CSV table of N, CA and C in Angstrom, one decimal:
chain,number,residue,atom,x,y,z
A,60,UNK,N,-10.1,10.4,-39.6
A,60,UNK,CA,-11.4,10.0,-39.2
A,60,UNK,C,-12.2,9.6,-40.3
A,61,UNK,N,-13.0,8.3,-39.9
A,61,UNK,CA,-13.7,7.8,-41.2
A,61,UNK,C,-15.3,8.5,-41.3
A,62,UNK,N,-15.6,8.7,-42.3
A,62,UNK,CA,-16.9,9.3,-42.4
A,62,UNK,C,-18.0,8.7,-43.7
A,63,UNK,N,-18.6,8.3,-42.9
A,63,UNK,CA,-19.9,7.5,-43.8
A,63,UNK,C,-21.3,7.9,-44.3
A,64,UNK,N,-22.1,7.8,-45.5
A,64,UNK,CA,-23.2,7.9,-46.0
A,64,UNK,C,-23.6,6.6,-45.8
A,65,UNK,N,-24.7,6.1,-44.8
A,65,UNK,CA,-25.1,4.8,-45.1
A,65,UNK,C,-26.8,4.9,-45.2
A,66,UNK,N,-27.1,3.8,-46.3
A,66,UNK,CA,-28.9,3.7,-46.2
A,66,UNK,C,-29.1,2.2,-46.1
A,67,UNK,N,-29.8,2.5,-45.1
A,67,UNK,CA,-30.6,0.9,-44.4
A,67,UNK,C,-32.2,0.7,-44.9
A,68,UNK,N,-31.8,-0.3,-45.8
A,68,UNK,CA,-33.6,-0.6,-45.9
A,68,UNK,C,-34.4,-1.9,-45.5
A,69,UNK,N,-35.4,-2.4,-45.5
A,69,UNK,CA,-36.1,-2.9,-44.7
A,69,UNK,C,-37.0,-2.6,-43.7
A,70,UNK,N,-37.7,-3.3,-43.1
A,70,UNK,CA,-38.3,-2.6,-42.0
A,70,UNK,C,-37.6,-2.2,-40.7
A,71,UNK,N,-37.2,-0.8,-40.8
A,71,UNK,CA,-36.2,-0.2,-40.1
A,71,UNK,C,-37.1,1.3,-39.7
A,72,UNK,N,-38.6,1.2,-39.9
A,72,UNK,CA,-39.4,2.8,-39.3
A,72,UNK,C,-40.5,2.5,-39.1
A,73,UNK,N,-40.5,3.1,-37.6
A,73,UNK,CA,-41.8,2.8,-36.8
A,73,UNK,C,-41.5,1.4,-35.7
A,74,UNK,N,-40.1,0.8,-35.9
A,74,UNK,CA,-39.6,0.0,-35.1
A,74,UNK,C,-38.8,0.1,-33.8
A,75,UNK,N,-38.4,1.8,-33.8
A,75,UNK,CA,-37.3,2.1,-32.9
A,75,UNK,C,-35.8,1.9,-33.9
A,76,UNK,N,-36.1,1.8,-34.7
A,76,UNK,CA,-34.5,1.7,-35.1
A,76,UNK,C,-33.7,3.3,-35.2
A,77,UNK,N,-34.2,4.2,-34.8
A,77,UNK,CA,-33.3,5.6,-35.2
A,77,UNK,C,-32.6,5.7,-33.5
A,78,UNK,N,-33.5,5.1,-32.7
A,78,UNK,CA,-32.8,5.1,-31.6
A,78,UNK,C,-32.0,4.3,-31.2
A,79,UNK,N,-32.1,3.2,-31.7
A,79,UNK,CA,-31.0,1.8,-31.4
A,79,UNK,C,-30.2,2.6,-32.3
A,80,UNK,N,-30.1,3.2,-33.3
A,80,UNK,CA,-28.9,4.0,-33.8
A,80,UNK,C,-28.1,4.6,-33.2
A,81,UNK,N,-29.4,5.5,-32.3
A,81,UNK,CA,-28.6,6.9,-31.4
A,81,UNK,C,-27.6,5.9,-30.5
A,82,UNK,N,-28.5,5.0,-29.6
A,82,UNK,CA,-27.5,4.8,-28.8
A,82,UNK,C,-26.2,3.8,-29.0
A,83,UNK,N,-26.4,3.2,-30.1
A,83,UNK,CA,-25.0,2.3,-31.0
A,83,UNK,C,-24.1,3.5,-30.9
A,84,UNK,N,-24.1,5.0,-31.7
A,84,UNK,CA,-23.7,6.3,-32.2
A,84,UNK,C,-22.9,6.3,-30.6
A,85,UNK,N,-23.8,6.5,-29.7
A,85,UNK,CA,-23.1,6.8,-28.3
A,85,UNK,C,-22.1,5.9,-27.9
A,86,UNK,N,-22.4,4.8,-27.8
A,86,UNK,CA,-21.6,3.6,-27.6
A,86,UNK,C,-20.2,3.6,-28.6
A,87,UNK,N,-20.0,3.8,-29.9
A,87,UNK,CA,-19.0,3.9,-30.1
A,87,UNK,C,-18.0,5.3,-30.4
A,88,UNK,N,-18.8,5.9,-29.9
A,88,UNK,CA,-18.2,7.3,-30.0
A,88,UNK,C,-18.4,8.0,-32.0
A,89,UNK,N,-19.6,7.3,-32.1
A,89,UNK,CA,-20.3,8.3,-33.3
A,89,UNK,C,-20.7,9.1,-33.9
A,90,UNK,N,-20.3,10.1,-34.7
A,90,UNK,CA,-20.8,11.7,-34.6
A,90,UNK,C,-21.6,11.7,-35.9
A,91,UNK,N,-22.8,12.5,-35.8
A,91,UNK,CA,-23.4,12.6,-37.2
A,91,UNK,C,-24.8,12.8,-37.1
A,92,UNK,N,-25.8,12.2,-37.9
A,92,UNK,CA,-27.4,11.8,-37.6
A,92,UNK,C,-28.3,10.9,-38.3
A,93,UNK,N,-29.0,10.8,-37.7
A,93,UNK,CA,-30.1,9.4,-38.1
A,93,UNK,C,-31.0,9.8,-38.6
A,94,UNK,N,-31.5,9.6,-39.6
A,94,UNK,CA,-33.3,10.0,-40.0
A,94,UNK,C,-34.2,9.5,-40.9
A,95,UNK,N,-35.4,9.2,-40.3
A,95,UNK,CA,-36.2,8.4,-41.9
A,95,UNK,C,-36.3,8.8,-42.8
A,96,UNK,N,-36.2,8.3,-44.1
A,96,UNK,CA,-36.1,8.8,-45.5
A,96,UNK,C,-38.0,8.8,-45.7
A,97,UNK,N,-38.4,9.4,-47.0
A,97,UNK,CA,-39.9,9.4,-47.3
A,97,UNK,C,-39.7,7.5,-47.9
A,98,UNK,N,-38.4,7.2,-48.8
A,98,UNK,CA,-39.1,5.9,-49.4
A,98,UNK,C,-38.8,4.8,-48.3
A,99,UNK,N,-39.0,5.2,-46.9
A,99,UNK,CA,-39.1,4.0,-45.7
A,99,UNK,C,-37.9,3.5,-46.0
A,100,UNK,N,-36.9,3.9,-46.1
A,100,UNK,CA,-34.8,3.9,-45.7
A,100,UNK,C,-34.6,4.6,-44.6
A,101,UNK,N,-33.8,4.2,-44.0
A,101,UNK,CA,-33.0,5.2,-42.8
A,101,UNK,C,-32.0,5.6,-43.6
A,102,UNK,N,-31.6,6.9,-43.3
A,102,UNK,CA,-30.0,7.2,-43.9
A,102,UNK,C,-29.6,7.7,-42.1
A,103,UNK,N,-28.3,7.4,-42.5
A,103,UNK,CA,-26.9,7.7,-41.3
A,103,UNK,C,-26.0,8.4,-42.0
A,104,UNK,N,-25.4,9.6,-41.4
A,104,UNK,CA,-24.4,9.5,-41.6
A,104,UNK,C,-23.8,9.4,-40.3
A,105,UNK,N,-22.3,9.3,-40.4
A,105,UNK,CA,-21.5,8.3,-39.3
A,105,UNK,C,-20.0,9.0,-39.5
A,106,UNK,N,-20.0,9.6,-38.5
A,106,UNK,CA,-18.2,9.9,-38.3
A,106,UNK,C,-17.7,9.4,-37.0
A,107,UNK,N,-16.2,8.8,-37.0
A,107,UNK,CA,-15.7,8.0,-35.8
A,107,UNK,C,-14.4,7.2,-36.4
A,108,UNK,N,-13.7,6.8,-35.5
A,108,UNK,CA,-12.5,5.4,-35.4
A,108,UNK,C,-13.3,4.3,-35.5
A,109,UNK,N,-14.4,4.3,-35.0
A,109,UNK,CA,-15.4,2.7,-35.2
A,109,UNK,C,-16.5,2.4,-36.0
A,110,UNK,N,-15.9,3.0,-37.1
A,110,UNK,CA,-17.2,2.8,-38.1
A,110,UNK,C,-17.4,1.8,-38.5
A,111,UNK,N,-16.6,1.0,-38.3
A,111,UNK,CA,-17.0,-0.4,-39.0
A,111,UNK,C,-17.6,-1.4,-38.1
A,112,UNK,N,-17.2,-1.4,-36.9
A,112,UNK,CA,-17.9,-2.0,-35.2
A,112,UNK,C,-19.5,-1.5,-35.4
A,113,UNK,N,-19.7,-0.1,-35.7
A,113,UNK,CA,-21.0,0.7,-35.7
A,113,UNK,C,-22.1,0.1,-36.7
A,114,UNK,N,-21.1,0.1,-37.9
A,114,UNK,CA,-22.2,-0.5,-39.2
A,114,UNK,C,-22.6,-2.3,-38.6
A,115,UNK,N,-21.5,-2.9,-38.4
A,115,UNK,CA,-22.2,-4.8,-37.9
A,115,UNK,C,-23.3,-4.2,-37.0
A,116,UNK,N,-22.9,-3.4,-36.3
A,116,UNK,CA,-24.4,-3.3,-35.1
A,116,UNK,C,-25.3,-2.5,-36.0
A,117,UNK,N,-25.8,-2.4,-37.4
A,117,UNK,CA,-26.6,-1.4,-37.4
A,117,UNK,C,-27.8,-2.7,-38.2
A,118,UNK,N,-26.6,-3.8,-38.9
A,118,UNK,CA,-27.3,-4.9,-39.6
A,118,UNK,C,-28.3,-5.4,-38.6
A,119,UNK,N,-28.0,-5.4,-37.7
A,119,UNK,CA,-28.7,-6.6,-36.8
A,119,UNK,C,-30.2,-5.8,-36.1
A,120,UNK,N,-30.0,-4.2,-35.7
A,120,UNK,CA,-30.6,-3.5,-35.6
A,120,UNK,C,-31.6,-4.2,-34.5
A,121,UNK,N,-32.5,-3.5,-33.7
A,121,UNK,CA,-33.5,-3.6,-33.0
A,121,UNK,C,-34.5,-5.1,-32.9
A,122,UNK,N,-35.1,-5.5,-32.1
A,122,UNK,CA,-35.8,-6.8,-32.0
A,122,UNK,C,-36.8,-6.6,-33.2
A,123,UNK,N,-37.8,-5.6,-33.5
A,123,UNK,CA,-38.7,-5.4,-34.0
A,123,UNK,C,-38.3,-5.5,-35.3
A,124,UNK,N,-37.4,-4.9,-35.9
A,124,UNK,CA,-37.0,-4.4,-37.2
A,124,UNK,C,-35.8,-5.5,-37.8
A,125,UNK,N,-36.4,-5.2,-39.0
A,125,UNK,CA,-35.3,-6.7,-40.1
A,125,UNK,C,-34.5,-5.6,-41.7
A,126,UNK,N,-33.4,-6.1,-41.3
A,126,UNK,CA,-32.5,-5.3,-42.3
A,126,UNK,C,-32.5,-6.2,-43.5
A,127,UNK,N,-33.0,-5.6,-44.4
A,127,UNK,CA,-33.0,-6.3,-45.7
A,127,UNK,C,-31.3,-5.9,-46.7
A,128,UNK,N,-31.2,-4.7,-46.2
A,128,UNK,CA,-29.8,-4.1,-47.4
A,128,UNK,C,-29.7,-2.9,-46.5
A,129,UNK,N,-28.1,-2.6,-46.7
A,129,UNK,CA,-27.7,-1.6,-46.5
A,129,UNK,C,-26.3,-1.5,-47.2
A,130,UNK,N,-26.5,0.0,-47.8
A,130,UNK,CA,-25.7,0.4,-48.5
A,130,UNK,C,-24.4,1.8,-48.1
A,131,UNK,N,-23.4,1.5,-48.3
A,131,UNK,CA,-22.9,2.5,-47.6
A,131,UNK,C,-21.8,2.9,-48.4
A,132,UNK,N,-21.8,4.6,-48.2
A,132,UNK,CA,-20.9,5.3,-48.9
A,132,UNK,C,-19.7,5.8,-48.5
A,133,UNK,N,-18.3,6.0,-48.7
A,133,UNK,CA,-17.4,6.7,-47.9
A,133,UNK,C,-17.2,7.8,-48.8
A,134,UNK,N,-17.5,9.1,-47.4
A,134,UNK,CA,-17.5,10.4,-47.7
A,134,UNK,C,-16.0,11.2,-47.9
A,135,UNK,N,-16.0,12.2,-48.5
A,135,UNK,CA,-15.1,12.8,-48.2
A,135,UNK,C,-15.4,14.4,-47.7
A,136,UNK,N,-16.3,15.0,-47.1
A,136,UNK,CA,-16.6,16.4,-46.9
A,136,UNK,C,-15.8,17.1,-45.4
A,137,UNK,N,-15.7,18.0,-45.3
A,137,UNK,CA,-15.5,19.3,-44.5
A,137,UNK,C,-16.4,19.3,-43.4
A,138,UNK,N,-17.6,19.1,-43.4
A,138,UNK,CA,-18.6,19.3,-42.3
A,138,UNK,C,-18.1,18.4,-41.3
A,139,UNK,N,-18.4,19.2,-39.6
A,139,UNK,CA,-18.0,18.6,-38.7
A,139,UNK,C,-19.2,18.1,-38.0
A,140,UNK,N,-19.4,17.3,-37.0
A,140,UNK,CA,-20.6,17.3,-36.1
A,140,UNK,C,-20.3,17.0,-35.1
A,141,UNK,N,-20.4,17.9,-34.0
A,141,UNK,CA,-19.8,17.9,-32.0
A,141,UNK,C,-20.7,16.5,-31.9
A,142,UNK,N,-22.2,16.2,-32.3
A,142,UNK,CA,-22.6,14.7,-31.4
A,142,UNK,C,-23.5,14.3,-32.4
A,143,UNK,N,-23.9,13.0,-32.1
A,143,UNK,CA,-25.4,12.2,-32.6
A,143,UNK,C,-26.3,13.0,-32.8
A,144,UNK,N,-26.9,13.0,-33.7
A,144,UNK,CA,-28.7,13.3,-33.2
A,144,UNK,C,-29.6,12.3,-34.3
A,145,UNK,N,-31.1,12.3,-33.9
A,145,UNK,CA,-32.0,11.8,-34.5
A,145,UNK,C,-32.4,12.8,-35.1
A,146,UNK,N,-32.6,13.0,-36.2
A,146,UNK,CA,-33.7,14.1,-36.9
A,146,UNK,C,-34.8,13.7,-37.6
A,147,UNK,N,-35.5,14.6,-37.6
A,147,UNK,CA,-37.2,14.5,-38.3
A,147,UNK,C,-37.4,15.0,-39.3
């Protein structure tokens, strides 16, 4: 199973983008969480068989919101996560 660190910057908060995440996350069968960073980034992490299907959908993101860069890490850790979530 692939497991990802990704940070999305641009205007990606205050746009709805953590929820076009959640439900991308649902859609491909994504486990992990979404949450605004303080320097206005989203970070993801992302576990699944479709991580790569997941990240093209995360470029294009929401009507409101414009992806300037995203950067993404491949993890290697132990921690599991049963589902999605958004956190605060």
């Amino acid at each position: 199973m692939k497991k990802h660190e990704i940070y999305i910057s641009g205007r990606v908060q205050g746009v709805g983008y953590r929820y076009f995440v959640y439900y991308q996350a649902q859609s491909y069968d994504i486990k992990g969480y979404v949450k605004n960073l303080m320097d206005e980034r989203v970070k993801v992490i992302a576990i699944g068989e479709n991580t790569k299907k997941f990240i093209e959908e995360l470029r294009k993101g929401p009507m409101m919101s414009h992806v300037s860069d995203i950067q993404i890490n491949e993890l290697i850790s132990t921690k599991e996560y049963e589902e999605f979530t958004v956190e605060y």
